[in-house]
PDB file of C-alpha atoms in Angstrom:
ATOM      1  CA  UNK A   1       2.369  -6.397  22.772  1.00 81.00           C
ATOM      2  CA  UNK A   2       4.618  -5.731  20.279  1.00 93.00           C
ATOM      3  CA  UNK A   3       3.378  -4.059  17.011  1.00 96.00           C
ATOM      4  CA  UNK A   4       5.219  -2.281  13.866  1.00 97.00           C
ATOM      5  CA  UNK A   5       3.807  -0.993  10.715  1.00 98.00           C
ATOM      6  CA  UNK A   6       6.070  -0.467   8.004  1.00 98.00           C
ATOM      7  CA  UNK A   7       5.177   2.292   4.990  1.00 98.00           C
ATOM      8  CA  UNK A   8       5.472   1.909   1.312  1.00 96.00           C
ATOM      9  CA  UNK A   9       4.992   4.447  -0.425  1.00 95.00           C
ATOM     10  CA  UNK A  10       4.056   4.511  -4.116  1.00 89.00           C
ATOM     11  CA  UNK A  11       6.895   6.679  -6.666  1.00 84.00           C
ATOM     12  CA  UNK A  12       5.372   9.974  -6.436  1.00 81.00           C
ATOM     13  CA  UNK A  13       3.092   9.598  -3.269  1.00 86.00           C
ATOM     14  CA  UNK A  14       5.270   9.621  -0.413  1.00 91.00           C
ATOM     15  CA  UNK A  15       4.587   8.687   3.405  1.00 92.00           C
ATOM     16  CA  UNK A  16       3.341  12.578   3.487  1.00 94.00           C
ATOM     17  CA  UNK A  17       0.907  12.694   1.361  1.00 95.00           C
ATOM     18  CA  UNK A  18      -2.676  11.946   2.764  1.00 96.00           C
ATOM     19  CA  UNK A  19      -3.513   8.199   2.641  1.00 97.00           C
ATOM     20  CA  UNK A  20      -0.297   7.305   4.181  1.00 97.00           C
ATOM     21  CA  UNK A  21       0.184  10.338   6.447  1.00 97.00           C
ATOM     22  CA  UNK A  22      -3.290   9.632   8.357  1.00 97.00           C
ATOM     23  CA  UNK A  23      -2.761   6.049   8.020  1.00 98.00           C
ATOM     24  CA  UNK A  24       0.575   6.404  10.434  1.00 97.00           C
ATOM     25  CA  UNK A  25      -1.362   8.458  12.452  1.00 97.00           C
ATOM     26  CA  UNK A  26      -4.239   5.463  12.695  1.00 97.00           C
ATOM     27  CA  UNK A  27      -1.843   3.312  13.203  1.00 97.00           C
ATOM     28  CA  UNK A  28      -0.110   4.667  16.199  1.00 96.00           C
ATOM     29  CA  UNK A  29      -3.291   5.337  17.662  1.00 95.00           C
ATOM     30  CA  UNK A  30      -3.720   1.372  17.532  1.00 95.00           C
ATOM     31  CA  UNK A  31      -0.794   0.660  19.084  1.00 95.00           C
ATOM     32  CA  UNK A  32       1.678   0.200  16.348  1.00 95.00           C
ATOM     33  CA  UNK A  33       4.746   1.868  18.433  1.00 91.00           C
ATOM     34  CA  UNK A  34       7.406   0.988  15.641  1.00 94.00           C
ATOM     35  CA  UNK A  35       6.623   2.988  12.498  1.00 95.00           C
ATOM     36  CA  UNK A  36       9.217   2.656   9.561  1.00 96.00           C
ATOM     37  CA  UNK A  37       8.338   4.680   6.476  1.00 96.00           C
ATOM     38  CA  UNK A  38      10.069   3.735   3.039  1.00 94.00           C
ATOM     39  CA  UNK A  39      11.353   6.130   0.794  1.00 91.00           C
ATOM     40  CA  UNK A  40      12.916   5.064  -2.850  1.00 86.00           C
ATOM     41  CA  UNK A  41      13.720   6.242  -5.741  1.00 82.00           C
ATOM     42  CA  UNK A  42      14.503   5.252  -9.272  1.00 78.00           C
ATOM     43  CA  UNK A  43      16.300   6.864 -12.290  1.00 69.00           C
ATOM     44  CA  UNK A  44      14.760   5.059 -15.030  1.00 63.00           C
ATOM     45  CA  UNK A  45      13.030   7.533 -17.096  1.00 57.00           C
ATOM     46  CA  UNK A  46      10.156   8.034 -19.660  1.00 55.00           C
ATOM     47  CA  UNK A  47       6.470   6.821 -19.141  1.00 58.00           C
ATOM     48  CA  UNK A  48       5.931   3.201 -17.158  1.00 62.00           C
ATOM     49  CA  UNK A  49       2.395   3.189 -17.598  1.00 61.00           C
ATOM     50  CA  UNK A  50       1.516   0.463 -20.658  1.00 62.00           C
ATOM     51  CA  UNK A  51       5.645  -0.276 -20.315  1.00 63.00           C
ATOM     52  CA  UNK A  52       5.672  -4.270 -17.905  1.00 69.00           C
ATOM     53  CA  UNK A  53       9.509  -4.099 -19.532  1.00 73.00           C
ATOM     54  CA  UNK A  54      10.197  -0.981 -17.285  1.00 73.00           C
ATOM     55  CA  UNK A  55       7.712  -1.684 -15.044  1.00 74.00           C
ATOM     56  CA  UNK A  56       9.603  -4.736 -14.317  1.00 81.00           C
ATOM     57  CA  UNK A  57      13.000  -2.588 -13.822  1.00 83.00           C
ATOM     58  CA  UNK A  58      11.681  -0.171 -11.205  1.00 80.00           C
ATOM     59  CA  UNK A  59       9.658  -3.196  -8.929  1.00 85.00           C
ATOM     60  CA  UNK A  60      13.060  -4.556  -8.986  1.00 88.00           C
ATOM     61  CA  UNK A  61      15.371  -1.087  -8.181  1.00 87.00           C
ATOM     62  CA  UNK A  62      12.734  -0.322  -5.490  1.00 90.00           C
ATOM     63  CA  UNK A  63      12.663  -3.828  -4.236  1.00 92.00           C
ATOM     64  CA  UNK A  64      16.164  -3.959  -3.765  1.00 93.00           C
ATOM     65  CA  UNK A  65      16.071  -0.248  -1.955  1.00 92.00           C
ATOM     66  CA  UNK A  66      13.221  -1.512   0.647  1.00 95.00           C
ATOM     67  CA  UNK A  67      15.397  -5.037   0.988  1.00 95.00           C
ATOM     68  CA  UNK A  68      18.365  -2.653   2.182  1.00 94.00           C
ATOM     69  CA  UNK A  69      16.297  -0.366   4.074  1.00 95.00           C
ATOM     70  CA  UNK A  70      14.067  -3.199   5.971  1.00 96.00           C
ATOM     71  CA  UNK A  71      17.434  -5.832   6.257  1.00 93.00           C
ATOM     72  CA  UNK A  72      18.403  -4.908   9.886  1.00 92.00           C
ATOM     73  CA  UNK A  73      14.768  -5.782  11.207  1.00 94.00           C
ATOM     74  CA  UNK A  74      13.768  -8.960  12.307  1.00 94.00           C
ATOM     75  CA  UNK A  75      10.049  -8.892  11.871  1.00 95.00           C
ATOM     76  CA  UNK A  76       9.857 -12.079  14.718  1.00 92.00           C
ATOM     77  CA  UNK A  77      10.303  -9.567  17.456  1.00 93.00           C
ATOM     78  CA  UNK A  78       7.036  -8.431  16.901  1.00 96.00           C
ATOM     79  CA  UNK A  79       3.297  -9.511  18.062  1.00 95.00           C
ATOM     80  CA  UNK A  80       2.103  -7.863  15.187  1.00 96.00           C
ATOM     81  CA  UNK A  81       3.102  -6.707  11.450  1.00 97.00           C
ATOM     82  CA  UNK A  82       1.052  -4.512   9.527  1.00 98.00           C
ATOM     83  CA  UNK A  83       2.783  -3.504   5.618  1.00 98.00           C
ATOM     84  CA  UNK A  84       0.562  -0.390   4.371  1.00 98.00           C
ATOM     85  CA  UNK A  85       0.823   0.386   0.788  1.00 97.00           C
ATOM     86  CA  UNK A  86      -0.019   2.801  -1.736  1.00 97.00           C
ATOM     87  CA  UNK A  87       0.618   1.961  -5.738  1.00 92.00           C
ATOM     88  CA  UNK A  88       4.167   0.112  -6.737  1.00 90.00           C
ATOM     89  CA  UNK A  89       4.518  -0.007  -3.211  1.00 95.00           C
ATOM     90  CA  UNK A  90       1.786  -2.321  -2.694  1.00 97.00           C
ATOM     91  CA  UNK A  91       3.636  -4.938  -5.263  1.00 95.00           C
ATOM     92  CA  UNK A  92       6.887  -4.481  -2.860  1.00 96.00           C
ATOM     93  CA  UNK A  93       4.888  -4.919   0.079  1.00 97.00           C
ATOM     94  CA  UNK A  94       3.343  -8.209  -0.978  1.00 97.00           C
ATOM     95  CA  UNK A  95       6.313  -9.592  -2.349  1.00 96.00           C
ATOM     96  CA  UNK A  96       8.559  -8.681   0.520  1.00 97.00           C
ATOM     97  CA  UNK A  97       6.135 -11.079   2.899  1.00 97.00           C
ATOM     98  CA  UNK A  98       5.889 -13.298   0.446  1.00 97.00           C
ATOM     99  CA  UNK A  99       9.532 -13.765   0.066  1.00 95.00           C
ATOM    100  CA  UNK A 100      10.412 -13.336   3.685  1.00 96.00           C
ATOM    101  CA  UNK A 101       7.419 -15.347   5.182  1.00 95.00           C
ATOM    102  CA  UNK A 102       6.329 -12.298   7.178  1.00 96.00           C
ATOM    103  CA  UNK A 103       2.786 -12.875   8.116  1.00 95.00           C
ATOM    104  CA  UNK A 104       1.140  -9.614   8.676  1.00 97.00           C
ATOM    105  CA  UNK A 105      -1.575  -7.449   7.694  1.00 97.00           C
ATOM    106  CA  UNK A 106      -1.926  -5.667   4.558  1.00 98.00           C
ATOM    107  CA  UNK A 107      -3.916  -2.178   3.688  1.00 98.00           C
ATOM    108  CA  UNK A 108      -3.233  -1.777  -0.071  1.00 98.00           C
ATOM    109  CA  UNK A 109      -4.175   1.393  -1.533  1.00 98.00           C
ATOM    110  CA  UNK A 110      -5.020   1.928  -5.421  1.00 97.00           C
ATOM    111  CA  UNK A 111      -3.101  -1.889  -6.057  1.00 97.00           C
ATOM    112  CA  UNK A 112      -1.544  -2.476  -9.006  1.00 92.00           C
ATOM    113  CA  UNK A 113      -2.869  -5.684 -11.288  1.00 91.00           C
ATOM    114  CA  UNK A 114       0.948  -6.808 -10.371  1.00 91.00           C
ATOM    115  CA  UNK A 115       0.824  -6.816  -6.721  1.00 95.00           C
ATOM    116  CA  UNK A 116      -1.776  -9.948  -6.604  1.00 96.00           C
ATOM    117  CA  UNK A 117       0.883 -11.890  -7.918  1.00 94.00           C
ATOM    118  CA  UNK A 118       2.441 -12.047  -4.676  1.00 94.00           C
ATOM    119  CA  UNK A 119      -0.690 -13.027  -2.613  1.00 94.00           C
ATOM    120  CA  UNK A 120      -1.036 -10.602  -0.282  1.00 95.00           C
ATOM    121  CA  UNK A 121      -2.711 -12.431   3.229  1.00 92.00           C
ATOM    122  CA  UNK A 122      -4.545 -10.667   5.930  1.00 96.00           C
ATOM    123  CA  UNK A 123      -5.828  -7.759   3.422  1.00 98.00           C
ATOM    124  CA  UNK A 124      -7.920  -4.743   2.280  1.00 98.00           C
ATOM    125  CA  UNK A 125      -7.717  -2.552  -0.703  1.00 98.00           C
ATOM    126  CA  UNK A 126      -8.954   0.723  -1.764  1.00 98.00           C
ATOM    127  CA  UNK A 127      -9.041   1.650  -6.002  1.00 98.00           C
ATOM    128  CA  UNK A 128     -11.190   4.288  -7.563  1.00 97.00           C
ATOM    129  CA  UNK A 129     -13.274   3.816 -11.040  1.00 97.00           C
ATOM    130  CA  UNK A 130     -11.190   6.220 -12.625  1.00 96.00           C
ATOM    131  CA  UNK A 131      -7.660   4.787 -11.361  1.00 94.00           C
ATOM    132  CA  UNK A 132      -5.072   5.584 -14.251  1.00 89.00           C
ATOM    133  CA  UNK A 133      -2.687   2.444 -13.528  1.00 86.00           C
ATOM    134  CA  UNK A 134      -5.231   0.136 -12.511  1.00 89.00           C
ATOM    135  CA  UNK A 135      -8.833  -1.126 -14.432  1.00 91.00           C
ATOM    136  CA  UNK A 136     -11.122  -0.684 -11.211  1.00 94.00           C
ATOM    137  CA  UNK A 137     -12.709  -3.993 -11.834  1.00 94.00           C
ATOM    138  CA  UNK A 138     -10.035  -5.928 -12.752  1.00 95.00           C
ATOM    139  CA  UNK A 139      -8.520  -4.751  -9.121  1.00 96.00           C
ATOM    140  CA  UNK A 140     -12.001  -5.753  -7.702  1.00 96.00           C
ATOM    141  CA  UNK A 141     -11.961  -9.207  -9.291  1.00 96.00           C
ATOM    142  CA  UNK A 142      -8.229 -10.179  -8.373  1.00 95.00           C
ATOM    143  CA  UNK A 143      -9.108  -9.165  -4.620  1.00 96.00           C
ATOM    144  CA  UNK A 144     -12.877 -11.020  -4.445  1.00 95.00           C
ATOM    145  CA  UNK A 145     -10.390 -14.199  -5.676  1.00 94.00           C
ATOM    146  CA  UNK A 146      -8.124 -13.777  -2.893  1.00 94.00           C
ATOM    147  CA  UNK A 147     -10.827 -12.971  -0.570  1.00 95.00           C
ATOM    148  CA  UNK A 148      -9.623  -9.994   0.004  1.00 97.00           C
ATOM    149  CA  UNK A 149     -11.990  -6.842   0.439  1.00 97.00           C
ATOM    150  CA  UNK A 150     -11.587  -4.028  -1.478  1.00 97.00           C
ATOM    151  CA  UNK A 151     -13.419  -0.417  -1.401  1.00 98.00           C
ATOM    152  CA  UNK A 152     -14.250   1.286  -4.710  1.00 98.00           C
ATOM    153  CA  UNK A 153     -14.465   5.164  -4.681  1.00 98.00           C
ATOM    154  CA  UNK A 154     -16.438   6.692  -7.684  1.00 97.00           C
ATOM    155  CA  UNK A 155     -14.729   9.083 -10.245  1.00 97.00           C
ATOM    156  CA  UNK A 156     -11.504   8.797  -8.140  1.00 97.00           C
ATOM    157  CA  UNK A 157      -8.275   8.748  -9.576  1.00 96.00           C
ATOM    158  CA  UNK A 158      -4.776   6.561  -8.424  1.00 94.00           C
ATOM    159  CA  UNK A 159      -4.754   8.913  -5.415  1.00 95.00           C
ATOM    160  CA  UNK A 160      -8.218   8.264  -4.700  1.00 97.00           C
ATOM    161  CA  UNK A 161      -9.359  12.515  -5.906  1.00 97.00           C
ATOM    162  CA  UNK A 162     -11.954  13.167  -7.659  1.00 97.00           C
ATOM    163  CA  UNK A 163     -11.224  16.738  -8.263  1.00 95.00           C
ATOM    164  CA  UNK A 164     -13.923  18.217  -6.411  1.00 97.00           C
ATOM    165  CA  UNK A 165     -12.103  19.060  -2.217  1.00 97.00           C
ATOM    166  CA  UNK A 166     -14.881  18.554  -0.588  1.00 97.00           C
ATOM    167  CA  UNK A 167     -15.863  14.595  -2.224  1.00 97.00           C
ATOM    168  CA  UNK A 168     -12.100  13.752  -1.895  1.00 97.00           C
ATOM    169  CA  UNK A 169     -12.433  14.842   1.918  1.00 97.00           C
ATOM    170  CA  UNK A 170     -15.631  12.580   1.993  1.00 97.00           C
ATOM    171  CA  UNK A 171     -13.819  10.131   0.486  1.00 97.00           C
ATOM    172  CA  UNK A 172     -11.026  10.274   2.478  1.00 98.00           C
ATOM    173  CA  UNK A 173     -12.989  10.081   5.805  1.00 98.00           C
ATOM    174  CA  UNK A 174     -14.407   7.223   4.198  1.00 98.00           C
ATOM    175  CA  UNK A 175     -11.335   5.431   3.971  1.00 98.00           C
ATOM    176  CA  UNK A 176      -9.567   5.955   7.226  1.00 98.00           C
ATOM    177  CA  UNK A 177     -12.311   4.727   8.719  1.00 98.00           C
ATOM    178  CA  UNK A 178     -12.459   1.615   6.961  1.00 98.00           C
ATOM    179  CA  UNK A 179      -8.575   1.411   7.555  1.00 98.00           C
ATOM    180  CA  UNK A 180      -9.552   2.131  11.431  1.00 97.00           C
ATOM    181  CA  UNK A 181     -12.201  -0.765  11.167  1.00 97.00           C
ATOM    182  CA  UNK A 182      -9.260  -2.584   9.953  1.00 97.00           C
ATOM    183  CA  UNK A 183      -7.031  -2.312  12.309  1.00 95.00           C
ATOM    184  CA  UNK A 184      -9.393  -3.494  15.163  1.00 88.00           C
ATOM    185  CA  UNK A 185      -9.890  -6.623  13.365  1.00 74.00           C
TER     186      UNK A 185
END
């Protein structure tokens, strides 16, 4: 069987950084042979946060860099797709199956309120109470509508750390083995 996961990774948490970097490591333990990790980057400046205007304008720079990037794949090749996501990326994830008709899976950490637009399928997401881009239960409302389970870590932040090593280790067990679980499915 055939399987790929593809990687996108959020602005400043890259495919190294822990949630992704264990995920790939997951995933290739399941079988996913074909790994491609994203990497993008934008030169709009200044703070996005509260900004949808310029908000808007990076989703659509790093849309178009992951549309280049992921062009030469055809995604029918393989048994199975599986799009892990962390932040923006999880809005380019969702709308790059969307607007390609890719049906895969979908592991969306800390989601932005944006990325629900695009309907995400085949899905579970992880957010913390303390999430600085996302309202924690507005993220747990727009996935419950979608039926779509999602994972709430207390006192985290948009990396899912609380501050304290050892919690954010907890926590972090805690979520690759939900994203294991996952994968079985």
């Amino acid at each position: 069987m055939n399987k790929m996961a593809v990687f996108f990774p959020g602005i400043g948490y890259h495919c190294d950084k822990p949630l992704l970097y264990y995920a790939q490591k997951l995933a290739a333990e399941k079988g996913y042979e074909k790994c491609i990790r994203l990497s993008y980057s934008t030169d709009i400046k200044g703070n996005l946060r509260g900004n949808a205007d310029r908000m808007q304008k990076v989703f659509q720079e790093l849309y178009m860099q992951a549309e280049q990037k992921l062009s030469e794949i055809n995604f029918q090749n393989y048994d199975k797709v599986l799009f892990i996501s962390k932040s923006v990326g999880t809005i380019i994830a969702s709308a790059y199956a969307k607007q390609h008709g890719i049906v895969c899976r979908h592991v969306l950490y800390t989601p932005l309120d944006q990325t629900f637009v695009f309907e995400p399928q085949n899905a579970i997401a992880f957010i913390g109470t303390k999430d600085q881009w996302s309202k924690a239960d507005k993220i747990v409302a727009l996935s419950k509508d979608r039926g779509i389970p999602v994972n709430v870590y207390e006192d985290a932040n948009h990396s899912l750390e609380t501050g304290s090593v050892h919690e954010d280790i907890v926590n972090l067990e805690d979520i690759m083995e939900r994203t294991r679980t996952f994968l079985k499915e």
